[in-house]
XYZ file of C-alpha atoms in Angstrom:
243
model
C 0.000 0.000 0.000
C 1.511 3.322 -1.028
C -0.104 6.708 -1.352
C 1.198 10.222 -1.725
C -0.007 13.774 -1.456
C 3.486 15.054 -2.112
C 4.304 17.736 -4.626
C 7.990 16.718 -4.657
C 9.039 13.494 -6.387
C 11.323 11.017 -4.649
C 14.092 12.037 -7.029
C 14.109 15.536 -5.482
C 15.800 14.442 -2.255
C 19.451 13.883 -1.417
C 18.955 12.825 2.213
C 16.596 10.407 3.904
C 16.424 10.995 7.639
C 15.096 8.084 9.659
C 13.507 7.479 12.970
C 15.085 4.200 14.049
C 13.192 2.686 16.984
C 9.754 1.666 15.783
C 10.513 2.412 12.136
C 13.567 0.257 11.488
C 13.852 -1.619 14.789
C 10.965 -3.605 16.315
C 11.200 -2.340 19.885
C 7.595 -3.277 20.649
C 8.287 -6.880 19.728
C 11.374 -6.865 21.942
C 9.409 -5.492 24.907
C 6.628 -8.043 24.496
C 9.050 -10.964 24.034
C 11.078 -10.009 27.118
C 7.965 -9.597 29.239
C 6.597 -12.922 27.989
C 9.848 -14.586 29.061
C 9.599 -13.111 32.554
C 5.904 -13.924 32.815
C 6.495 -17.551 31.812
C 9.153 -17.947 34.501
C 6.825 -16.475 37.093
C 3.686 -18.299 35.999
C 1.827 -15.076 35.192
C -0.364 -14.321 32.184
C 0.359 -10.971 30.524
C -1.199 -9.192 27.558
C 1.563 -7.715 25.425
C -0.474 -4.848 23.977
C -1.767 -3.904 27.433
C 1.805 -3.930 28.717
C 2.839 -1.589 25.897
C 0.151 0.855 27.020
C 1.577 0.828 30.554
C 5.088 1.333 29.160
C 3.899 4.236 27.012
C 2.372 6.012 30.001
C 5.368 5.350 32.248
C 7.818 6.343 29.510
C 6.639 9.935 29.513
C 6.579 10.464 33.253
C 9.246 12.822 34.662
C 12.472 11.001 35.380
C 11.715 8.021 33.170
C 15.200 8.174 31.654
C 16.462 7.799 28.108
C 15.679 4.869 25.830
C 16.403 2.032 26.292
C 17.647 2.565 29.865
C 14.104 3.752 30.586
C 12.950 0.126 30.362
C 14.340 -0.466 33.834
C 12.184 2.100 35.576
C 9.203 1.479 33.320
C 9.384 -2.243 34.024
C 8.647 -1.380 37.637
C 5.307 0.077 36.560
C 4.566 -2.912 34.340
C 5.461 -5.350 37.136
C 3.166 -3.547 39.562
C 0.302 -3.597 37.069
C 0.539 -7.265 36.105
C 1.784 -8.827 39.341
C 5.331 -9.577 38.234
C 8.328 -9.430 40.589
C 10.166 -6.109 40.392
C 13.834 -7.034 40.775
C 17.079 -5.385 39.643
C 17.774 -8.464 37.526
C 14.481 -8.229 35.660
C 14.893 -4.499 35.156
C 18.310 -5.038 33.601
C 16.967 -7.917 31.528
C 14.416 -5.556 30.006
C 17.062 -2.935 29.220
C 19.378 -5.508 27.638
C 16.584 -7.177 25.660
C 15.378 -3.939 24.095
C 18.959 -2.817 23.503
C 19.288 -5.981 21.418
C 15.969 -5.540 19.601
C 15.877 -6.865 16.048
C 15.125 -4.960 12.842
C 11.789 -5.449 11.116
C 12.130 -8.195 8.477
C 12.333 -5.718 5.582
C 14.529 -3.069 7.192
C 18.070 -4.137 6.266
C 17.243 -5.005 2.658
C 15.220 -1.824 2.169
C 17.989 0.338 3.610
C 20.511 -1.293 1.275
C 18.321 -0.345 -1.683
C 17.751 3.212 -0.458
C 21.462 3.703 0.180
C 22.024 3.493 -3.570
C 20.068 6.729 -4.093
C 20.299 8.769 -0.880
C 22.473 9.689 2.072
C 20.782 7.892 4.969
C 20.796 9.768 8.282
C 19.566 8.321 11.569
C 17.620 10.513 13.996
C 16.905 8.327 17.009
C 15.669 8.891 20.531
C 17.857 5.956 21.571
C 21.170 6.370 23.330
C 24.370 5.858 21.383
C 25.178 2.445 22.897
C 21.894 1.028 21.653
C 21.990 2.795 18.297
C 25.407 1.287 17.565
C 23.911 -2.180 18.051
C 20.918 -1.360 15.871
C 23.101 0.053 13.103
C 25.177 -3.133 13.072
C 22.047 -5.276 12.755
C 20.874 -3.076 9.874
C 24.136 -3.568 7.981
C 25.675 -0.156 8.813
C 23.676 1.755 6.178
C 23.956 5.235 7.679
C 25.885 8.151 6.240
C 25.484 9.849 9.640
C 23.635 9.152 12.869
C 22.262 11.333 15.667
C 21.241 10.087 19.098
C 20.033 11.677 22.321
C 23.657 11.682 23.447
C 24.474 13.976 20.519
C 21.459 16.297 20.563
C 20.857 16.387 24.357
C 17.131 16.278 23.647
C 14.459 13.964 22.247
C 12.073 14.267 19.343
C 9.579 15.903 18.944
C 11.651 18.784 20.347
C 12.322 21.095 17.350
C 15.858 21.563 18.684
C 16.628 17.973 17.697
C 15.640 18.669 14.105
C 17.495 21.980 13.971
C 20.614 20.166 15.162
C 20.351 17.905 12.112
C 19.495 20.773 9.768
C 22.694 22.526 10.837
C 24.725 19.408 10.131
C 23.121 18.956 6.699
C 24.134 22.511 5.821
C 27.759 21.715 6.710
C 27.451 18.732 4.346
C 26.373 21.010 1.510
C 22.631 20.378 1.664
C 19.532 22.056 3.057
C 16.272 21.152 4.770
C 14.514 21.023 1.401
C 16.829 18.171 0.361
C 15.524 15.925 3.176
C 12.708 13.388 3.197
C 11.988 12.564 6.844
C 10.942 8.943 7.234
C 9.269 7.606 10.363
C 6.551 5.535 11.976
C 5.661 7.831 14.880
C 3.027 10.465 14.263
C 3.826 12.024 17.646
C 7.639 12.089 17.515
C 8.224 12.672 13.818
C 5.422 13.167 11.331
C 3.633 16.036 13.084
C 6.725 18.031 14.008
C 8.391 17.481 10.627
C 5.300 19.023 9.007
C 5.423 21.979 11.414
C 9.065 22.538 10.494
C 8.327 22.556 6.760
C 9.860 19.183 5.902
C 8.552 16.660 3.413
C 7.809 13.398 5.214
C 7.093 9.725 4.624
C 4.986 7.828 7.143
C 5.907 4.158 7.496
C 2.769 2.833 9.177
C 4.217 -0.238 10.846
C 1.100 -0.789 12.963
C -1.342 -0.619 10.044
C -2.768 -4.050 10.920
C -3.079 -3.270 14.647
C -5.278 -0.972 16.664
C -3.940 1.958 18.666
C -0.460 3.405 19.011
C 1.210 0.602 20.974
C 4.255 1.808 22.888
C 4.241 5.252 21.249
C 2.298 8.209 22.597
C -0.848 9.115 20.691
C -0.652 12.488 18.892
C -3.132 15.216 19.737
C -4.109 15.244 16.076
C -3.296 13.111 13.052
C -0.981 14.591 10.421
C -1.618 13.599 6.824
C 1.826 12.585 5.522
C 3.295 13.514 2.160
C 4.112 9.871 1.478
C 2.368 6.924 3.155
C 3.679 3.361 3.137
C 2.883 0.231 5.138
C 6.479 -0.999 5.044
C 9.934 0.368 4.420
C 10.331 -1.911 1.419
C 7.417 -0.134 -0.248
C 9.397 3.116 -0.028
C 12.545 1.414 -1.334
C 10.687 -0.075 -4.288
C 9.032 3.248 -5.061
C 12.471 4.868 -5.115
C 13.838 2.172 -7.424
C 10.936 2.773 -9.781
C 11.452 6.518 -10.076
C 15.242 6.260 -10.282
C 14.934 3.535 -12.906
C 16.796 0.832 -10.994
């Protein structure tokens, strides 16, 4: 499924900026798998989607910490809600499990295709230690990568985006050369529209209800490009570039 309301063709961009966690990396799957492992050991039934809702709420409380270290504190809230033991070992298990989250099945291959046509730039709310692991799993496709350790803030803070805009200018480009690519309406699609960027929404949860582990936006932003997978974007780019 691919739709567009864009006035700029895919050939007009030099840079693709990417949200990583949730767009390229299946962090929700990692959270649910880790919790299922703990629940099985403890003989407790747990609903993965319900647990994601608890994580989402806990994630945005003051003092939650940066991703994925935030999984430690947020696990405490999940454990309290579902009757799981809240131990230092389980908290660290959650952090480590999400730090080792896997890419979506199409991510690495799609990034390899897109790398032939664009400079790929990561813009992640993850810390550097986790991003380095994710980048390795993706096949090291990035021309540059920005983390919360670099920007000292998280999306959707406009300061994060302006940090990247400034870097793009030093690389000889401009904001108009960027197609911002992401799954999160809240963290990426809405703010990229406010900042005058062209965007591509990768709707990873198109077959699921709700927003999972990501905060729900106050209002939906109609994207310039809309895909259900990253491979759809990669194939669209191959079509317009002729290879």
